[in-house]
GROMACS .gro file of C-alpha atoms in nm:
model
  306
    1UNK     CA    1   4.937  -3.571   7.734
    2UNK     CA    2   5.137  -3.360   7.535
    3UNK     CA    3   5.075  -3.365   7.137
    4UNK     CA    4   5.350  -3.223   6.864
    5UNK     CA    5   5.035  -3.097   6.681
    6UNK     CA    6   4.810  -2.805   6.769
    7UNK     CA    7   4.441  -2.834   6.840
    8UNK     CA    8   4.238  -2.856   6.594
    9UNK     CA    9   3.873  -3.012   6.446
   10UNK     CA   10   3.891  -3.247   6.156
   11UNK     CA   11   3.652  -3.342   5.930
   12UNK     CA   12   3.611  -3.508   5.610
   13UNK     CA   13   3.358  -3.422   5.387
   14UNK     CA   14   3.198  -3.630   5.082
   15UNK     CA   15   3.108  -3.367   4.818
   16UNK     CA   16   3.213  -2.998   4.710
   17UNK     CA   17   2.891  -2.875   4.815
   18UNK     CA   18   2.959  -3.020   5.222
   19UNK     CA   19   3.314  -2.880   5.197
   20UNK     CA   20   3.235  -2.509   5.085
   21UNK     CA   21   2.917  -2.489   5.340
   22UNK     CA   22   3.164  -2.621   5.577
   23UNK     CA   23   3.445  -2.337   5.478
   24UNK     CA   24   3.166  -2.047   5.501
   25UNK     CA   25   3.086  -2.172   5.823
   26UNK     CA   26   3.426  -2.087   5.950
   27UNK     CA   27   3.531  -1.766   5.775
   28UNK     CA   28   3.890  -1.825   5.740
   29UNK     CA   29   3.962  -2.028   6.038
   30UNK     CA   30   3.958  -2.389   5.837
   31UNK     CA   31   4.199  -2.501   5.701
   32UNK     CA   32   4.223  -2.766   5.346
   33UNK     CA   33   4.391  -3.029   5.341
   34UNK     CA   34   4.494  -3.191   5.029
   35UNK     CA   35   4.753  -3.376   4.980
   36UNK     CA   36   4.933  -3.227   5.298
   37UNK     CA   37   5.281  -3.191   5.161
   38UNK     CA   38   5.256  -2.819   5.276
   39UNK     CA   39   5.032  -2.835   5.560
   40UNK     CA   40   5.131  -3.086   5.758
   41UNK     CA   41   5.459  -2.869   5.785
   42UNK     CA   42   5.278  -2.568   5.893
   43UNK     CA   43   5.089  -2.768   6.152
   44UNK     CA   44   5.445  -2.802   6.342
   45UNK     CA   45   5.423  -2.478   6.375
   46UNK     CA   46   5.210  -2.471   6.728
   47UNK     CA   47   5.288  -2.152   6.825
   48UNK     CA   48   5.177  -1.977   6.504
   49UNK     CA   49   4.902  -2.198   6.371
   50UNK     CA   50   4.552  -2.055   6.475
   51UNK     CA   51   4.294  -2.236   6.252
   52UNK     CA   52   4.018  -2.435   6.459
   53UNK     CA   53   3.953  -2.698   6.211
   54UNK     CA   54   4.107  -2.855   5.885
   55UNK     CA   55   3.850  -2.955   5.594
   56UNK     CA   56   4.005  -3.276   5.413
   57UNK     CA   57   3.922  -3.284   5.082
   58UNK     CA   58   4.081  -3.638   4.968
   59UNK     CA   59   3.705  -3.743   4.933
   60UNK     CA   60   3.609  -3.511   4.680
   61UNK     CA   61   3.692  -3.732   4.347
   62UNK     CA   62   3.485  -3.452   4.155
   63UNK     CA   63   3.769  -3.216   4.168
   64UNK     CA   64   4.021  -3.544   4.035
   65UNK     CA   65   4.021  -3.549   3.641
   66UNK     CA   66   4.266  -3.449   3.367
   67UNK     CA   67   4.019  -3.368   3.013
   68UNK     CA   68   3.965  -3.265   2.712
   69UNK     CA   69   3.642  -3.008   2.628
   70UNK     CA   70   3.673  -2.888   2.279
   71UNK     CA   71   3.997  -2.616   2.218
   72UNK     CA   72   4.041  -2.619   2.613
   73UNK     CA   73   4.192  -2.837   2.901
   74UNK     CA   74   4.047  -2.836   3.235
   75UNK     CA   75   4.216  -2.960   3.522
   76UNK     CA   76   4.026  -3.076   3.846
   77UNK     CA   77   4.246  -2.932   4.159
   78UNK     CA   78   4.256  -3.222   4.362
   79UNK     CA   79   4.460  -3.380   4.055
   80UNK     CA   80   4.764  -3.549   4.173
   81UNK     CA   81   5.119  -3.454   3.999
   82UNK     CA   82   5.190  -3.799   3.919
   83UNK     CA   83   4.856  -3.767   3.731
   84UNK     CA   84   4.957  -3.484   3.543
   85UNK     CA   85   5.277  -3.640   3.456
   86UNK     CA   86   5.122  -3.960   3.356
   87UNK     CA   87   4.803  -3.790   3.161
   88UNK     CA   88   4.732  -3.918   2.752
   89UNK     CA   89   4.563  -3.573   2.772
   90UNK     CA   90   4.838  -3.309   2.842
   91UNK     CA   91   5.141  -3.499   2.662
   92UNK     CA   92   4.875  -3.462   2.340
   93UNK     CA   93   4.799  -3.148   2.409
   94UNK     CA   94   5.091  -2.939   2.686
   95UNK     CA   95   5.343  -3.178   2.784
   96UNK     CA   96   5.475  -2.897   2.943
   97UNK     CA   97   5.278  -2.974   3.255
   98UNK     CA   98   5.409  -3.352   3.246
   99UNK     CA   99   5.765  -3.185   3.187
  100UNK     CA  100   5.709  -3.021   3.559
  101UNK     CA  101   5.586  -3.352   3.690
  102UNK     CA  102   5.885  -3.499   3.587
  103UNK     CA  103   6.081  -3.268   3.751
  104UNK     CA  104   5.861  -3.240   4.124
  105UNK     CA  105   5.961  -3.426   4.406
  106UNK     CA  106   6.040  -3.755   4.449
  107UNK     CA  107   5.804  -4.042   4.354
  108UNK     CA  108   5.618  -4.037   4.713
  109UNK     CA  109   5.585  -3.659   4.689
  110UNK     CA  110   5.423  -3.688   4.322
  111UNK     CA  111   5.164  -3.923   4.404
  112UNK     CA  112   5.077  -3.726   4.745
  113UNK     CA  113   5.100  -3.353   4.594
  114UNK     CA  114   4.842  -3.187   4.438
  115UNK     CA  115   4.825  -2.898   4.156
  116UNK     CA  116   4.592  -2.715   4.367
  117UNK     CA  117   4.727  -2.750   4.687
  118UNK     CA  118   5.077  -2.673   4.508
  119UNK     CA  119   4.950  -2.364   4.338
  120UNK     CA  120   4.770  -2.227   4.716
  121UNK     CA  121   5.080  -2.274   4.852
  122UNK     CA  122   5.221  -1.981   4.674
  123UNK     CA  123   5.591  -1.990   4.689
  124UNK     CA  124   5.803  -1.719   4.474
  125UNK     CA  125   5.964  -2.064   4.278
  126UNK     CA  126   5.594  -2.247   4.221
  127UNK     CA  127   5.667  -2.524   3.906
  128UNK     CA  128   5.303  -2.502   3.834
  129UNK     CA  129   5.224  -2.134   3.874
  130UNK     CA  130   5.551  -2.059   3.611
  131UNK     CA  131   5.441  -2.342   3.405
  132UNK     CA  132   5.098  -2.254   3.382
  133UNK     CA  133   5.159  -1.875   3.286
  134UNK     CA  134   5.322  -1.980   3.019
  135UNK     CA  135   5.008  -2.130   2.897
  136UNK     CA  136   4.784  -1.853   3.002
  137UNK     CA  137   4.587  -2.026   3.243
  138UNK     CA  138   4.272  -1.928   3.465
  139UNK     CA  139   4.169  -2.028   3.795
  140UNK     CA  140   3.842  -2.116   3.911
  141UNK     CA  141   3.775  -2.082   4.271
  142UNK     CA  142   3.446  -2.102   4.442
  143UNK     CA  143   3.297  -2.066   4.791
  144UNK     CA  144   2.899  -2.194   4.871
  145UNK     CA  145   2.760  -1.835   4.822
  146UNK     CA  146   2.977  -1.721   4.503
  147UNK     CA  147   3.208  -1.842   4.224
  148UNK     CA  148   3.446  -1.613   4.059
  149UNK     CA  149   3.775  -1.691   3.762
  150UNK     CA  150   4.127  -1.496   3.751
  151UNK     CA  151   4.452  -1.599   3.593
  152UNK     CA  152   4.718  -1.780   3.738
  153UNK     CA  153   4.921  -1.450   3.701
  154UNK     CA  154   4.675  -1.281   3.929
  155UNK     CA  155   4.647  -1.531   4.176
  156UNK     CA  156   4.969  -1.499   4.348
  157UNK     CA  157   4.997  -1.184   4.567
  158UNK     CA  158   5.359  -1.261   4.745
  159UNK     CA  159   5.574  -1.512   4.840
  160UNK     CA  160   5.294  -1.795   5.023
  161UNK     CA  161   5.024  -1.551   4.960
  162UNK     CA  162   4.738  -1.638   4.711
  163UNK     CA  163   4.398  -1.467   4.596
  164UNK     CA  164   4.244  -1.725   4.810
  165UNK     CA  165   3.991  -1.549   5.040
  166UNK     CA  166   3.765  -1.728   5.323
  167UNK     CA  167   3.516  -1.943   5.257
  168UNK     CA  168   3.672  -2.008   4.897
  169UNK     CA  169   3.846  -2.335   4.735
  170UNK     CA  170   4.020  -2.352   4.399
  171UNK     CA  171   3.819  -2.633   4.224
  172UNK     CA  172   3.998  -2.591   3.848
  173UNK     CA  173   4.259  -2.522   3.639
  174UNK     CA  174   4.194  -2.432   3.246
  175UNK     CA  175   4.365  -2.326   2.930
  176UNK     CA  176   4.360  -2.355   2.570
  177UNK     CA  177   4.544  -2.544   2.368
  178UNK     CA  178   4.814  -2.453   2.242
  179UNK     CA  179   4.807  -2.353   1.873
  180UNK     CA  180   4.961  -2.540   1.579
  181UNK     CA  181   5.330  -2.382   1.558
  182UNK     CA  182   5.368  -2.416   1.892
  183UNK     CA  183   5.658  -2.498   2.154
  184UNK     CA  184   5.710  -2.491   2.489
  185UNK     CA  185   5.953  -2.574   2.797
  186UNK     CA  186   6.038  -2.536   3.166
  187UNK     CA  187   6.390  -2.555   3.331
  188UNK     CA  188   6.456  -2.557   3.657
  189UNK     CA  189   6.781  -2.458   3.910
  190UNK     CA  190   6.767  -2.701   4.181
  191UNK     CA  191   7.016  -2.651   4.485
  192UNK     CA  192   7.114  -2.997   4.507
  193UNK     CA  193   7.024  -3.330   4.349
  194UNK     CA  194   6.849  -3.479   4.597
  195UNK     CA  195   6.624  -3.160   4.638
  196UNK     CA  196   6.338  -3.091   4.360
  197UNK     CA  197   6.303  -2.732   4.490
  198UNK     CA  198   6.397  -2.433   4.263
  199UNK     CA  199   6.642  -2.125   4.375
  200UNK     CA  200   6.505  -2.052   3.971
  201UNK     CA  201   6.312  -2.191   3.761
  202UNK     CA  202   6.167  -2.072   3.405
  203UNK     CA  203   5.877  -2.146   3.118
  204UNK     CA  204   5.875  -2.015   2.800
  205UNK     CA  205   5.575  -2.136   2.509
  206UNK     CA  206   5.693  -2.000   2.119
  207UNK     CA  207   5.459  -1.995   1.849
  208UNK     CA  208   5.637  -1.990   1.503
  209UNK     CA  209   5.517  -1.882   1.169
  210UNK     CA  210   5.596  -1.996   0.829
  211UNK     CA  211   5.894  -1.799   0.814
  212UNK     CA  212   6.080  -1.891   1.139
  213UNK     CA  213   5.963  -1.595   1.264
  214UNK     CA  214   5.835  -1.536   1.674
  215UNK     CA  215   5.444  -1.456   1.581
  216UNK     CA  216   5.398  -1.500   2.021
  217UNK     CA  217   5.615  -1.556   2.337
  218UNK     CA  218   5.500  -1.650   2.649
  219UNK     CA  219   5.745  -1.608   2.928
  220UNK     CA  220   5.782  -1.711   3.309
  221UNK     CA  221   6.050  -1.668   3.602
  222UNK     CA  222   5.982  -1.777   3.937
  223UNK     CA  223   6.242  -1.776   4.224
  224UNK     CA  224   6.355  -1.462   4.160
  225UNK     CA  225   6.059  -1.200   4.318
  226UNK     CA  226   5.871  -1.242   4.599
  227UNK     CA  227   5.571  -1.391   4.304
  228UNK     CA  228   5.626  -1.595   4.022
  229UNK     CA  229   5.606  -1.368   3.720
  230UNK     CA  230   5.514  -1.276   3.351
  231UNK     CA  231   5.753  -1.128   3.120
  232UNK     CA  232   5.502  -0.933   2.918
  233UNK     CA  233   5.724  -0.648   2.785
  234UNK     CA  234   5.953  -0.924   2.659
  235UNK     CA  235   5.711  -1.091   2.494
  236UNK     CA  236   5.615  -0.838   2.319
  237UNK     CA  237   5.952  -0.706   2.175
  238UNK     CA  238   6.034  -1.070   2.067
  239UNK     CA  239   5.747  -1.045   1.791
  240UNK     CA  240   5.789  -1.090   1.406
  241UNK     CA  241   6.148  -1.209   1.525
  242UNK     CA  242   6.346  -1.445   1.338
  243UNK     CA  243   6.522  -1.748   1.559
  244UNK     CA  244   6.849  -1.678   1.397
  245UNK     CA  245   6.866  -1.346   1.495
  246UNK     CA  246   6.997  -1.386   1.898
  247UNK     CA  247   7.171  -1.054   1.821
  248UNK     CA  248   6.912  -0.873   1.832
  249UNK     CA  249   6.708  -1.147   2.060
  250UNK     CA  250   6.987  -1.184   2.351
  251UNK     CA  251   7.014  -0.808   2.449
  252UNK     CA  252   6.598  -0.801   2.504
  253UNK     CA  253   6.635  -1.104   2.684
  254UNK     CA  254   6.840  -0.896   2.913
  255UNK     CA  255   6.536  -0.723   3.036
  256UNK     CA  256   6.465  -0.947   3.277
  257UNK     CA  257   6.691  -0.828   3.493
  258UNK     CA  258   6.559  -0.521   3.527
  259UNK     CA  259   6.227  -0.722   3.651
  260UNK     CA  260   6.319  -0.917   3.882
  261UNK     CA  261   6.399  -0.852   4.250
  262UNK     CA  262   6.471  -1.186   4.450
  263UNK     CA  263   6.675  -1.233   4.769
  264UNK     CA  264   6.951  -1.390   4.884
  265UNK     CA  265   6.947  -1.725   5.101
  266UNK     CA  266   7.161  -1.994   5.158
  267UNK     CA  267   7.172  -2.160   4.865
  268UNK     CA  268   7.236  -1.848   4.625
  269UNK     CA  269   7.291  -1.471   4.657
  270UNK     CA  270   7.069  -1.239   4.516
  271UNK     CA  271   7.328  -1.144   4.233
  272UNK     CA  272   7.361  -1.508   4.085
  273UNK     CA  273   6.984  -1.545   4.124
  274UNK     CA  274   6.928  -1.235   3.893
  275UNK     CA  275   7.201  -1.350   3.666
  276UNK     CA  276   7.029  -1.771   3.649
  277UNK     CA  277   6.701  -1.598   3.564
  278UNK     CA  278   6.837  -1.482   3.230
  279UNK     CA  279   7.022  -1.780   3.143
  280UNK     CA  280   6.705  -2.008   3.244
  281UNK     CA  281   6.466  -1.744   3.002
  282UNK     CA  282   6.696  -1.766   2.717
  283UNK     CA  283   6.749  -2.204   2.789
  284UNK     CA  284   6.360  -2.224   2.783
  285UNK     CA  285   6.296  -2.050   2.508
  286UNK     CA  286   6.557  -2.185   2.249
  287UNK     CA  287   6.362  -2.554   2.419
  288UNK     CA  288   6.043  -2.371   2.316
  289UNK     CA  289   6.126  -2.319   1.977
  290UNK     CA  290   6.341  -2.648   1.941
  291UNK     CA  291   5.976  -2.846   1.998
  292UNK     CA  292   5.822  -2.557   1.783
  293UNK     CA  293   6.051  -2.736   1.493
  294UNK     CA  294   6.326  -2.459   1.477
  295UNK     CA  295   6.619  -2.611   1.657
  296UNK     CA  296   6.764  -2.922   1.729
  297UNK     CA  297   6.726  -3.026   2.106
  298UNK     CA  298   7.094  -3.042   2.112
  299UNK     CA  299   7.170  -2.666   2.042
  300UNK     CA  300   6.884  -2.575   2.252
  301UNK     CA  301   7.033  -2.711   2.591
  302UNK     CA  302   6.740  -2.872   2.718
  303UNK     CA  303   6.923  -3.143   2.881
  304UNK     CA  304   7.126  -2.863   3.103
  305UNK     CA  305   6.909  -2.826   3.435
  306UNK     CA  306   7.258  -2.682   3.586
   0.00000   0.00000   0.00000
C-alpha cells in the first residue's frame, strides 16, 4: 500500500533521561517531534527525508513550565506559545515574549507550537530567536553523555540551521530580568493578513536613565540575513543618548543596512527588505522606550505592523 509519509520508527518516550539515551542511540538519524508544526511538513518530503525514527517528546511535562528563580526566567522547551502568551510570569516580568505570542499563528498553531521546536527550526525571520536576543537569552541543550549553554545569538548558524548536534535536545530557555528603566518591543512585517509569517520582523529592549538618556540598547532583525541577528555596533553608539535627539539617533540607525544581506522572494525584493529592516529597528525602539516611560504609545507607532 502506498503511504504519503516516509518510513520511519516512532516512539514515545516518558522522561528526558529515555529520550536523550534514545537520541545517542541514533547519532543524528532521529528525529523530535514536538509540536510538529515544522516536521510534519518536512516528513512530505519522501524523497529527501532520511531519518529512521522520530522521538516524540509530548510526554516529557518536565520540559513544560514558565518560572520565576530569583533575578532570572527559565523557560522549559516543550512550553507551548499559547503558554507563553498566557503566562502571569513573563507579562510581570518580559511581556515581550507574550507580545510574540500574540502575534504567532493562528489560535490552533499557538496551542500546537512550541518555543523550542520554533527556535530548532531556525528560519532567518524566527519571532522567538529575534525576541529573545533582545533579552540576551541562553540556551541549554543537553544530550545523555554531556550538557553544554550558548546564547540564542549563537545558536543559529543559517537559514534552518541550528547549533543542534546529534544526540542533543534543547531542554531550556533563560534570561534575566529585565532591569528597572526598562522597555521593550517586537514588530513584525507580515505578507498578508491571514499569514503570521514575517518577510521582517524586529526587537528592540531600552533601558533609560534618570535623564532620558539610552544607558543600553538591545537590538534584533530577522528576515533580512540568512540568521536572525544582533545589532551590537548599534547598540553601542546609541549609549548616553538622549530620546529627543533622532538627529543624531536616525542616521546610526541607518547602519543596519550595511548589516544586513537578505534575499528576494515572492513576497518582497531584496531592496524593500533592506529598506523595512530600518523602519521596523527604529518602530521597535521608539515602542521600547515608549514602555520605558519616554514616549507616548501614540508617537511611538506601535499599533503600525504595516
Amino acid at each position: 500500500m502506498k503511504t504519503l509519509l516516509p518510513q520511519f520508527d516512532y516512539v514515545r518516550p516518558s522522561s528526558l533521561d529515555e529520550a536523550l539515551r534514545i537520541l545517542d542511540r541514533y547519532d543524528g538519524q532521529a528525529e523530535v517531534l514536538a509540536g510538529g508544526t515544522d516536521l510534519l511538513v518536512k516528513l512530505k518530503d519522501k524523497l529527501t527525508y532520511d531519518k529512521k525514527i522520530v522521538v516524540d517528546i509530548n510526554r516529557l511535562k518536565e520540559l513544560d513550565y514558565v518560572r520565576r528563580v530569583g533575578d532570572e526566567v527559565l523557560v522549559g522547551a516543550l512550553t507551548r506559545v499559547e503558554t507563553l502568551y498566557g503566562s502571569d510570569v513573563l507579562r510581570q516580568t518580559a511581556p515581550l515574549l507574550t507580545e510574540v505570542g500574540h502575534e504567532f499563528g493562528t489560535w490552533q498553531i499557538r496551542n500546537t507550537a512550541t518555543i523550542g521546536g520554533n527556535l530548532a527550526n531556525a528560519s532567518n525571520s524566527n519571532d522567538y530567536g529575534v525576541a529573545l536576543m533582545a533579552l540576551d537569552a541562553k540556551l541549554r541543550i543537553k544530550s545523555f553523555r554531556d550538557e553544554r549553554t550558548l546564547s540564542v545569538e549563537k545558536f543559529f548558524l543559517a537559514n534552518h540551521k541550528a547549533d543542534i548536534r546529534p544526540g542533543e535536545l534543547l531542554v531550556e530557555v533563560s534570561f534575566k530580568v529585565p532591569a528597572h528603566g526598562s522597555g521593550a518591543a517586537f514588530l513584525k512585517m507580515e505578507g498578508r493578513e491571514s499569514s503570521s509569517y514575517p518577510i521582517i520582523n524586529s526587537a528592540a529592549l531600552v533601558r533609560l536613565n534618570s535623564k532620558q538618556e539610552i544607558e543600553e540598547a538591545r537590538l534584533a532583525v530577522g528576515g533580512a540575513a540568512p540568521t536572525p541577528i544582533r545589532l551590537r555596533s548599534v547598540e553601542e553608539k546609541l549609549r548616553g543618548l538622549g530620546l529627543n535627539d533622532w538627529e543624531t539617533i536616525d542616521p546610526l540607525l541607518l547602519e543596519v543596512k550595511s548589516h544586513v544581506n537578505p534575499s528576494s522572494t515572492n513576497a518582497a525584493s531584496k531592496r524593500y527588505k533592506v529598506e523595512m529592516a530600518y523602519v521596523y529597528l527604529k518602530r521597535a525602539i521608539k515602542a521600547a522606550a515608549s514602555r520605558a516611560g519616554f514616549l507616548s504609545e501614540q508617537r511611538a507607532g506601535t499599533g503600525l505592523r504595516k
